[in-house]
Amino acid sequence: MNGAVSHDYGAALTKSLLYYEAQRSGKLPPHQRVLWRGDSGLVDGSDAGMDLVGGYYDAGDNVKFGFPMAFTITMLSWSTIEFSSQLKARNELSNALDAIKWGTDYFIKAHPQPHVLYGQVGDGDSDHSCWERPEDMTTPRPSFKIDDHHPGADLAAETAAALAAASIAFSSSNPAYSTQLVSHAKQLFEFAHDHPGLYHDSIPAAKFYASSGYEDEMLWAAAWLHRATNDEIYLDYLGASTNTGGIRTSFSWDDKFLGAQLLVAKLVLEGKVPDTGTWGQYKSQAEEFICSCIQKGGKNVKKTPGGLLWFLEWDGLQYVATASLVAAAYGNYLSANHASIHCAGVTVQPTDLYHLAQSQVDYILGSNPKGMSYMVGFGSNYPTQPHHRGASIVTIKKDPKPVTCHEGYQVWFNRDAPNPNVLVGAIVGGPDEHDGYIDSRSDYQLGEPATVTVAPLVGVLARVATNN
């Protein structure tokens, strides 16, 4: 089924960036294009005497979780760096940079001292017990931080990765800002390096975004800082690692080993480090993951009957999105260095990787057994009830009367009708392993969109929009 229909990739790209405007927290800018949203979270940080206004709501709720937000910005930055010429050709580069900057401006505020980083605003439990528009929030907005006595190397390092990657994205258009981002990234990497520990032991996020370790974020941050600065110290850190991650089974907000492996593999392809020892390990592990996605590995990634890569049942499309960006980015690295991959006796060319990424995008946009686009607002058949508070309640612009915590559940959540506001560009969790999907607001496992899912696809969409 895949590829049978040609999709309007340019329209999908435009919509993917509009989605980030719908997720904005804080005072909306004059050029805001998603008009059903209003200002929100305007006193965030005040409990700590801080200005933590801004950043992004993470998914369908109103909490600002720093860990997945940082990964979102790293992936948006990677998408933008890797496919900047394609984004420019589609007149979307400035929108991509705006989406990144909405996050990085917030991280700069959240990092007031070298060893202090605010990593969450809002309380997950009370937020989840209410169904309210962000503009009406009545739930507590406590601010939580990591510091020397309450470390979180994973959160500090992921935020360092985001700022370092963003600094590359801004290097030509805004060099002063780029320099500021690098300086914060370096401090955060040093903080993470000197204070190991899991952030969810310091910040109450374990129930929502528990971290499985911090070694992956450290490598990922070092790889991005090296790419941003060329400083040997970060290369030395990567080379001295005794754990390059092994062959990964997925790449996500919690597991960045594959991302680090890929960035090191780029260095190997460019001849900047040798294809031996630890360096060769990074590269072979990255390539083995790609081989398994392309169904030419020792242990292939499962696919649904309709051709979707199948990783995990919760927010399955997030893993598809990251794998697609990995394939497209690595296709670029191979092309630039006239190289190919050897998978279990078969040679895989860059074009094979681009085809894999495009096949997954095609599935998401509607080339699937249900004939359904999993991007909201794209095509004629897409989810109309994504699990999302703001989109599911009448906009404050039409009815400014506050919707209370429980009234939101009674009147809006339980209503079996399309959301009054179309959350354009959002990508829901996606179908089950049999290509099944039920469009229901109460199904947050399949029906909740998240910022981490769309970010990697921005780059892939830019590539397929320009190269087709």
Coordinates of C-alpha atoms in Angstrom, one line a residue:
M1 CA 0.0 0.0 0.0
N2 CA 2.8 2.3 0.8
G3 CA 3.7 4.9 -1.8
A4 CA 0.6 4.2 -3.8
V5 CA -0.7 7.6 -3.2
S6 CA 1.4 10.8 -3.5
H7 CA 0.8 13.1 -0.6
D8 CA 1.1 16.8 -0.4
Y9 CA 4.3 16.7 1.7
G10 CA 4.7 20.5 1.6
A11 CA 1.3 21.0 3.3
A12 CA 2.2 18.4 5.9
L13 CA 5.4 20.2 6.6
T14 CA 3.6 23.5 7.1
K15 CA 1.1 21.9 9.4
S16 CA 3.8 20.1 11.5
L17 CA 5.2 23.5 12.4
L18 CA 1.8 25.1 13.1
Y19 CA 1.3 22.4 15.7
Y20 CA 4.1 23.9 17.9
E21 CA 2.2 27.2 17.9
A22 CA -0.8 25.4 19.4
Q23 CA 1.5 23.9 22.2
R24 CA 2.9 27.3 23.3
S25 CA 2.8 28.3 26.9
G26 CA 3.2 31.9 27.9
K27 CA 2.5 35.2 26.3
L28 CA 1.7 34.5 22.6
P29 CA 3.7 36.6 20.0
P30 CA 2.0 39.1 17.6
H31 CA 2.7 36.8 14.7
Q32 CA 0.9 33.8 16.3
R33 CA -0.9 31.9 13.6
V34 CA -2.9 29.4 15.7
L35 CA -5.7 31.8 16.7
W36 CA -7.8 29.6 18.9
R37 CA -5.1 29.7 21.6
G38 CA -4.6 32.5 24.1
D39 CA -2.0 33.6 26.7
S40 CA -1.5 31.1 29.5
G41 CA 0.8 30.2 32.4
L42 CA 1.7 33.8 32.9
V43 CA 2.8 33.4 36.5
D44 CA 4.8 30.3 36.0
G45 CA 7.9 30.4 38.2
S46 CA 6.5 33.0 40.6
D47 CA 6.5 30.4 43.5
A48 CA 10.3 30.3 43.2
G49 CA 10.7 34.0 42.5
M50 CA 11.6 33.1 38.9
D51 CA 10.2 34.0 35.5
L52 CA 9.5 30.6 33.9
V53 CA 6.9 31.9 31.5
G54 CA 7.0 30.3 28.0
G55 CA 8.1 26.9 26.7
Y56 CA 5.8 24.2 25.6
Y57 CA 3.0 22.1 27.0
D58 CA 4.1 18.6 26.5
A59 CA 1.2 16.7 25.0
G60 CA -2.6 16.8 25.8
D61 CA -2.1 18.2 29.3
N62 CA -0.9 21.5 30.7
V63 CA 2.3 20.5 32.5
K64 CA 5.7 21.7 31.2
F65 CA 7.9 18.6 31.5
G66 CA 11.5 19.7 30.9
F67 CA 12.9 16.3 29.9
P68 CA 10.7 15.6 26.8
M69 CA 10.7 19.3 26.0
A70 CA 14.5 19.3 25.7
F71 CA 14.4 16.2 23.5
T72 CA 11.7 17.9 21.3
I73 CA 14.0 20.9 20.8
T74 CA 17.1 18.7 20.1
M75 CA 15.1 16.8 17.4
L76 CA 13.6 20.0 16.0
S77 CA 17.1 21.4 15.8
W78 CA 18.5 18.2 14.2
S79 CA 15.7 18.3 11.6
T80 CA 16.5 21.9 10.9
I81 CA 20.3 21.5 10.6
E82 CA 20.1 18.4 8.5
F83 CA 17.4 19.7 6.1
S84 CA 17.9 23.5 6.3
S85 CA 18.1 24.0 2.5
Q86 CA 14.9 22.0 2.0
L87 CA 13.1 24.0 4.7
K88 CA 14.3 27.2 3.1
A89 CA 13.1 26.0 -0.3
R90 CA 9.6 25.5 1.2
N91 CA 9.7 28.8 3.0
E92 CA 9.5 27.1 6.4
L93 CA 13.0 27.7 7.8
S94 CA 12.0 30.8 9.8
N95 CA 9.0 28.9 11.2
A96 CA 11.3 26.0 12.2
L97 CA 13.7 28.4 13.9
D98 CA 10.8 30.1 15.7
A99 CA 9.6 26.7 17.0
I100 CA 13.1 26.0 18.3
K101 CA 13.6 29.5 19.8
W102 CA 10.3 29.2 21.8
G103 CA 11.9 26.3 23.6
T104 CA 15.5 27.6 23.9
D105 CA 14.3 31.0 25.2
Y106 CA 12.6 29.1 28.0
F107 CA 15.6 26.9 28.7
I108 CA 17.8 30.0 29.1
K109 CA 15.3 31.4 31.7
A110 CA 15.2 28.0 33.4
H111 CA 19.0 27.9 33.7
P112 CA 19.7 31.0 36.0
Q113 CA 23.0 29.7 37.4
P114 CA 25.5 27.1 36.1
H115 CA 24.3 24.4 38.4
V116 CA 20.6 25.2 38.6
L117 CA 18.0 24.1 36.0
Y118 CA 14.3 24.2 36.4
G119 CA 12.9 21.1 34.9
Q120 CA 9.2 21.1 35.5
V121 CA 6.3 23.5 36.0
G122 CA 3.0 22.2 37.1
D123 CA 1.9 19.1 39.1
G124 CA 1.2 16.1 37.0
D125 CA -1.4 14.5 39.3
S126 CA -3.6 17.6 39.9
D127 CA -3.2 18.7 36.2
H128 CA -4.4 15.2 35.1
S129 CA -7.4 15.3 37.4
C130 CA -8.7 18.4 35.6
W131 CA -9.8 19.0 32.0
E132 CA -9.2 22.7 31.5
R133 CA -8.0 24.9 28.7
P134 CA -4.5 26.2 29.5
E135 CA -5.9 29.7 29.4
D136 CA -8.2 28.8 32.4
M137 CA -5.8 26.7 34.5
T138 CA -6.7 26.6 38.2
T139 CA -4.3 23.8 39.1
P140 CA -1.2 24.5 41.1
R141 CA 1.9 25.5 39.1
P142 CA 4.8 24.5 41.3
S143 CA 8.3 24.9 39.9
F144 CA 10.8 22.1 40.3
K145 CA 14.6 22.2 39.8
I146 CA 17.8 20.2 39.9
D147 CA 20.9 21.7 41.5
D148 CA 24.1 20.5 43.2
H149 CA 22.2 18.8 46.0
H150 CA 19.4 17.4 43.8
P151 CA 21.1 16.3 40.6
G152 CA 19.7 15.1 37.4
A153 CA 22.5 14.4 34.9
D154 CA 20.0 13.1 32.3
L155 CA 17.9 16.3 32.3
A156 CA 20.9 18.6 32.4
A157 CA 22.6 16.7 29.6
E158 CA 19.5 16.6 27.4
T159 CA 19.0 20.3 27.8
A160 CA 22.7 20.8 26.9
A161 CA 22.2 18.7 23.8
A162 CA 19.1 20.8 22.9
L163 CA 21.0 24.1 23.3
A164 CA 24.1 22.9 21.5
A165 CA 22.1 21.6 18.5
A166 CA 20.0 24.8 18.5
S167 CA 23.2 26.8 18.5
I168 CA 24.1 25.2 15.2
A169 CA 20.7 25.9 13.8
F170 CA 21.1 29.6 14.6
S171 CA 24.8 29.9 13.8
S172 CA 24.3 31.8 10.5
S173 CA 21.0 33.7 11.1
N174 CA 21.7 34.8 14.7
P175 CA 25.4 34.3 15.7
A176 CA 25.0 36.2 19.0
Y177 CA 22.1 34.0 20.1
S178 CA 24.0 30.9 18.9
T179 CA 27.0 31.9 21.2
Q180 CA 24.7 32.4 24.1
L181 CA 23.2 28.9 23.6
V182 CA 26.6 27.2 23.5
S183 CA 27.6 28.9 26.7
H184 CA 24.6 27.5 28.5
A185 CA 25.1 24.1 26.9
K186 CA 28.7 23.9 28.1
Q187 CA 27.7 24.8 31.7
L188 CA 24.9 22.2 31.7
F189 CA 27.2 19.5 30.4
E190 CA 29.7 20.2 33.1
F191 CA 26.9 20.2 35.7
A192 CA 25.7 16.8 34.4
H193 CA 29.2 15.4 34.3
D194 CA 30.0 16.5 37.9
H195 CA 26.7 15.5 39.4
P196 CA 25.5 12.1 38.2
G197 CA 22.0 11.0 39.1
L198 CA 18.5 10.6 37.7
Y199 CA 16.4 13.7 37.5
H200 CA 13.2 12.0 38.5
D201 CA 14.8 11.4 42.0
S202 CA 14.9 15.3 42.3
I203 CA 11.8 16.3 40.3
P204 CA 8.4 14.5 40.6
A205 CA 8.2 13.3 37.0
A206 CA 8.7 9.5 37.5
K207 CA 5.1 8.7 37.0
F208 CA 5.0 10.5 33.6
Y209 CA 8.6 10.6 32.2
A210 CA 10.8 8.3 34.2
S211 CA 14.4 8.1 33.0
S212 CA 16.1 4.8 32.5
G213 CA 19.6 6.2 32.9
Y214 CA 21.8 9.2 32.1
E215 CA 24.8 7.7 30.2
D216 CA 22.9 8.0 26.9
E217 CA 22.2 11.7 27.4
M218 CA 25.8 12.4 28.4
L219 CA 27.0 10.9 25.1
W220 CA 24.3 12.6 23.1
A221 CA 25.2 16.0 24.7
A222 CA 28.9 15.4 24.1
A223 CA 28.3 14.6 20.4
W224 CA 26.2 17.7 19.9
L225 CA 28.7 19.9 21.8
H226 CA 31.5 18.6 19.7
R227 CA 29.5 19.3 16.5
A228 CA 28.8 22.8 17.8
T229 CA 32.2 23.7 19.1
N230 CA 34.8 21.3 17.6
D231 CA 36.3 21.2 21.1
E232 CA 38.4 18.1 21.7
I233 CA 37.2 17.7 25.3
Y234 CA 33.8 16.4 24.0
L235 CA 35.4 14.1 21.5
D236 CA 37.6 12.7 24.3
Y237 CA 34.5 12.1 26.4
L238 CA 32.9 10.1 23.5
G239 CA 36.1 8.1 22.8
A240 CA 36.6 7.2 26.5
S241 CA 33.1 5.8 26.9
T242 CA 33.0 2.2 28.1
N243 CA 29.3 1.9 27.1
T244 CA 28.4 3.0 23.6
G245 CA 24.9 1.5 24.0
G246 CA 25.1 -1.7 22.1
I247 CA 22.5 -2.3 19.4
R248 CA 19.4 -0.4 20.3
T249 CA 15.8 -1.4 19.7
S250 CA 14.5 2.2 19.7
F251 CA 15.3 5.9 19.9
S252 CA 13.1 8.2 22.0
W253 CA 12.9 10.9 24.7
D254 CA 14.2 8.3 27.2
D255 CA 16.9 6.5 25.1
K256 CA 19.4 8.6 23.0
F257 CA 22.2 6.1 22.5
L258 CA 21.3 5.6 18.9
G259 CA 21.4 9.4 18.3
A260 CA 24.9 9.5 19.8
Q261 CA 26.0 6.5 17.7
L262 CA 24.8 8.2 14.6
L263 CA 26.6 11.5 15.2
V264 CA 29.8 9.5 15.9
A265 CA 29.3 7.4 12.7
K266 CA 29.2 10.7 10.8
L267 CA 32.6 11.5 12.2
V268 CA 33.9 8.1 11.2
L269 CA 32.5 8.5 7.6
E270 CA 34.2 11.9 7.4
G271 CA 37.5 10.4 8.5
K272 CA 37.7 12.5 11.7
V273 CA 38.0 9.5 13.9
P274 CA 39.1 5.9 12.9
D275 CA 36.7 3.1 12.0
T276 CA 38.2 1.0 14.8
G277 CA 37.8 0.3 18.5
T278 CA 35.2 2.4 20.3
W279 CA 34.6 4.6 17.3
G280 CA 33.9 1.7 15.0
Q281 CA 31.6 0.3 17.7
Y282 CA 29.4 3.4 17.6
K283 CA 29.2 3.2 13.9
S284 CA 28.5 -0.5 13.6
Q285 CA 25.8 -0.3 16.3
A286 CA 24.1 2.6 14.5
E287 CA 24.2 0.8 11.2
E288 CA 22.8 -2.4 12.7
F289 CA 19.7 -0.5 14.0
I290 CA 19.2 0.9 10.5
C291 CA 19.7 -2.6 8.9
S292 CA 17.0 -3.9 11.3
C293 CA 14.6 -1.1 10.3
I294 CA 15.1 -1.8 6.6
Q295 CA 14.5 -5.5 7.3
K296 CA 18.0 -6.5 6.4
G297 CA 19.4 -7.1 9.8
G298 CA 20.1 -10.0 12.1
K299 CA 16.9 -9.1 14.1
N300 CA 14.5 -7.0 12.2
V301 CA 12.1 -4.5 13.6
K302 CA 8.6 -5.8 13.4
K303 CA 6.2 -4.3 10.9
T304 CA 2.4 -4.0 11.0
P305 CA 0.6 -5.8 8.1
G306 CA 0.2 -2.3 6.5
G307 CA 4.0 -1.7 6.6
L308 CA 4.5 0.5 9.6
L309 CA 7.6 -0.1 11.7
W310 CA 6.4 -1.4 15.1
F311 CA 8.3 -0.6 18.2
L312 CA 6.1 -0.1 21.2
E313 CA 2.3 0.1 21.8
W314 CA 2.4 3.4 23.7
D315 CA 2.8 6.4 21.3
G316 CA 4.1 4.1 18.7
L317 CA 4.5 6.8 16.1
Q318 CA 7.1 8.6 18.2
Y319 CA 9.6 5.7 17.6
V320 CA 8.6 5.6 13.9
A321 CA 9.3 9.3 13.6
T322 CA 12.8 9.1 15.2
A323 CA 13.7 6.0 13.1
S324 CA 12.6 7.9 10.0
L325 CA 14.8 10.9 10.8
V326 CA 17.7 8.6 11.6
A327 CA 17.3 7.0 8.1
A328 CA 17.0 10.3 6.3
A329 CA 19.9 11.9 8.2
Y330 CA 22.2 8.9 7.8
G331 CA 21.3 8.8 4.1
N332 CA 22.7 12.3 3.9
Y333 CA 25.9 11.3 5.7
L334 CA 26.4 8.3 3.4
S335 CA 25.7 10.4 0.3
A336 CA 28.1 13.1 1.3
N337 CA 30.9 10.6 1.8
H338 CA 30.0 8.3 -1.1
A339 CA 29.5 5.4 1.3
S340 CA 27.0 2.6 1.8
I341 CA 26.0 0.2 4.6
H342 CA 26.7 -3.5 4.6
C343 CA 23.7 -5.3 6.2
A344 CA 23.9 -9.1 6.6
G345 CA 25.7 -9.5 3.2
V346 CA 23.5 -6.9 1.4
T347 CA 24.7 -3.5 0.4
V348 CA 22.2 -0.7 1.4
Q349 CA 22.5 2.6 -0.4
P350 CA 21.4 6.1 0.7
T351 CA 18.4 5.9 -1.6
D352 CA 17.2 2.8 0.4
L353 CA 17.3 4.9 3.5
Y354 CA 15.3 7.7 2.0
H355 CA 12.7 5.2 0.7
L356 CA 12.3 3.8 4.2
A357 CA 11.8 7.2 5.7
Q358 CA 9.3 8.1 2.9
S359 CA 7.4 4.9 3.3
Q360 CA 6.8 5.6 7.0
V361 CA 5.8 9.2 6.3
D362 CA 3.4 7.9 3.6
Y363 CA 1.8 5.5 6.1
I364 CA 1.4 8.3 8.7
L365 CA -0.2 10.6 6.1
G366 CA -2.8 8.0 4.9
S367 CA -1.2 5.2 2.9
N368 CA -2.4 2.6 5.4
P369 CA -5.1 0.0 5.6
K370 CA -7.5 2.4 7.3
G371 CA -6.9 5.1 4.7
M372 CA -6.5 7.4 7.7
S373 CA -4.0 10.3 8.2
Y374 CA -2.6 10.2 11.7
M375 CA -1.7 13.9 11.3
V376 CA -4.6 16.0 12.5
G377 CA -5.9 18.4 9.9
F378 CA -4.1 16.6 7.0
G379 CA -6.1 14.9 4.3
S380 CA -9.9 14.2 4.4
N381 CA -9.9 11.5 7.1
Y382 CA -7.9 12.2 10.3
P383 CA -8.5 11.9 14.0
T384 CA -11.1 14.4 15.1
Q385 CA -10.9 13.6 18.9
P386 CA -7.3 13.7 19.8
H387 CA -6.8 13.6 23.6
H388 CA -5.9 17.2 24.1
R389 CA -7.4 19.6 26.6
G390 CA -7.1 22.9 24.7
A391 CA -8.3 21.5 21.4
S392 CA -11.3 19.7 22.9
I393 CA -12.8 22.7 24.7
V394 CA -14.4 25.7 23.0
T395 CA -11.8 28.4 22.5
I396 CA -11.6 31.3 25.0
K397 CA -12.0 33.6 22.0
K398 CA -15.5 32.3 21.4
D399 CA -16.5 31.7 25.0
P400 CA -14.4 33.4 27.6
K401 CA -16.3 32.0 30.5
P402 CA -13.9 29.8 32.5
V403 CA -14.5 26.0 32.2
T404 CA -13.9 24.5 35.6
C405 CA -11.9 21.4 36.3
H406 CA -14.7 18.9 36.5
E407 CA -17.1 20.7 34.1
G408 CA -14.3 20.2 31.4
Y409 CA -14.6 16.4 31.9
Q410 CA -18.4 16.4 32.0
V411 CA -19.2 18.8 29.2
W412 CA -16.2 18.4 26.8
F413 CA -14.1 15.3 27.5
N414 CA -17.1 13.0 27.5
R415 CA -18.7 14.5 24.4
D416 CA -18.7 12.1 21.5
A417 CA -18.1 14.8 18.9
P418 CA -15.1 16.2 17.0
N419 CA -12.9 18.6 19.0
P420 CA -14.1 22.2 18.5
N421 CA -10.5 23.3 17.6
V422 CA -8.5 21.4 15.0
L423 CA -5.0 20.7 16.4
V424 CA -3.5 21.1 13.0
G425 CA -0.2 19.2 12.5
A426 CA -0.4 17.1 15.7
I427 CA 0.4 13.4 15.2
V428 CA -1.5 11.1 17.5
G429 CA 0.1 8.1 19.2
G430 CA -1.0 6.1 16.2
P431 CA -2.4 2.7 15.3
D432 CA -2.0 -0.6 17.1
E433 CA 0.2 -3.4 15.8
H434 CA -2.6 -4.7 13.6
D435 CA -3.1 -1.2 11.9
G436 CA -6.2 -0.6 14.0
Y437 CA -7.2 2.8 15.4
I438 CA -10.3 4.1 17.2
D439 CA -10.8 7.8 17.2
S440 CA -11.7 8.4 20.8
R441 CA -10.6 11.2 23.1
S442 CA -10.5 8.8 26.1
D443 CA -7.8 6.6 24.4
Y444 CA -4.7 8.5 25.4
Q445 CA -2.5 5.5 24.6
L446 CA -3.2 5.8 20.8
G447 CA -4.9 9.2 20.6
E448 CA -2.7 11.6 22.5
P449 CA -0.3 13.7 20.4
A450 CA 3.0 14.8 21.9
T451 CA 5.6 17.4 20.9
V452 CA 8.4 14.7 20.7
T453 CA 6.6 12.9 17.9
V454 CA 6.4 15.7 15.4
A455 CA 9.9 17.2 15.8
P456 CA 11.9 14.4 14.0
L457 CA 9.3 14.4 11.1
V458 CA 9.8 18.1 10.4
G459 CA 13.1 17.2 8.8
V460 CA 11.8 14.1 7.0
L461 CA 8.8 16.1 5.6
A462 CA 11.1 18.8 4.4
R463 CA 13.2 16.3 2.5
V464 CA 10.4 14.4 0.9
A465 CA 8.6 17.7 0.0
T466 CA 11.6 19.0 -1.8
N467 CA 13.0 15.8 -3.4
N468 CA 9.8 14.5 -4.9

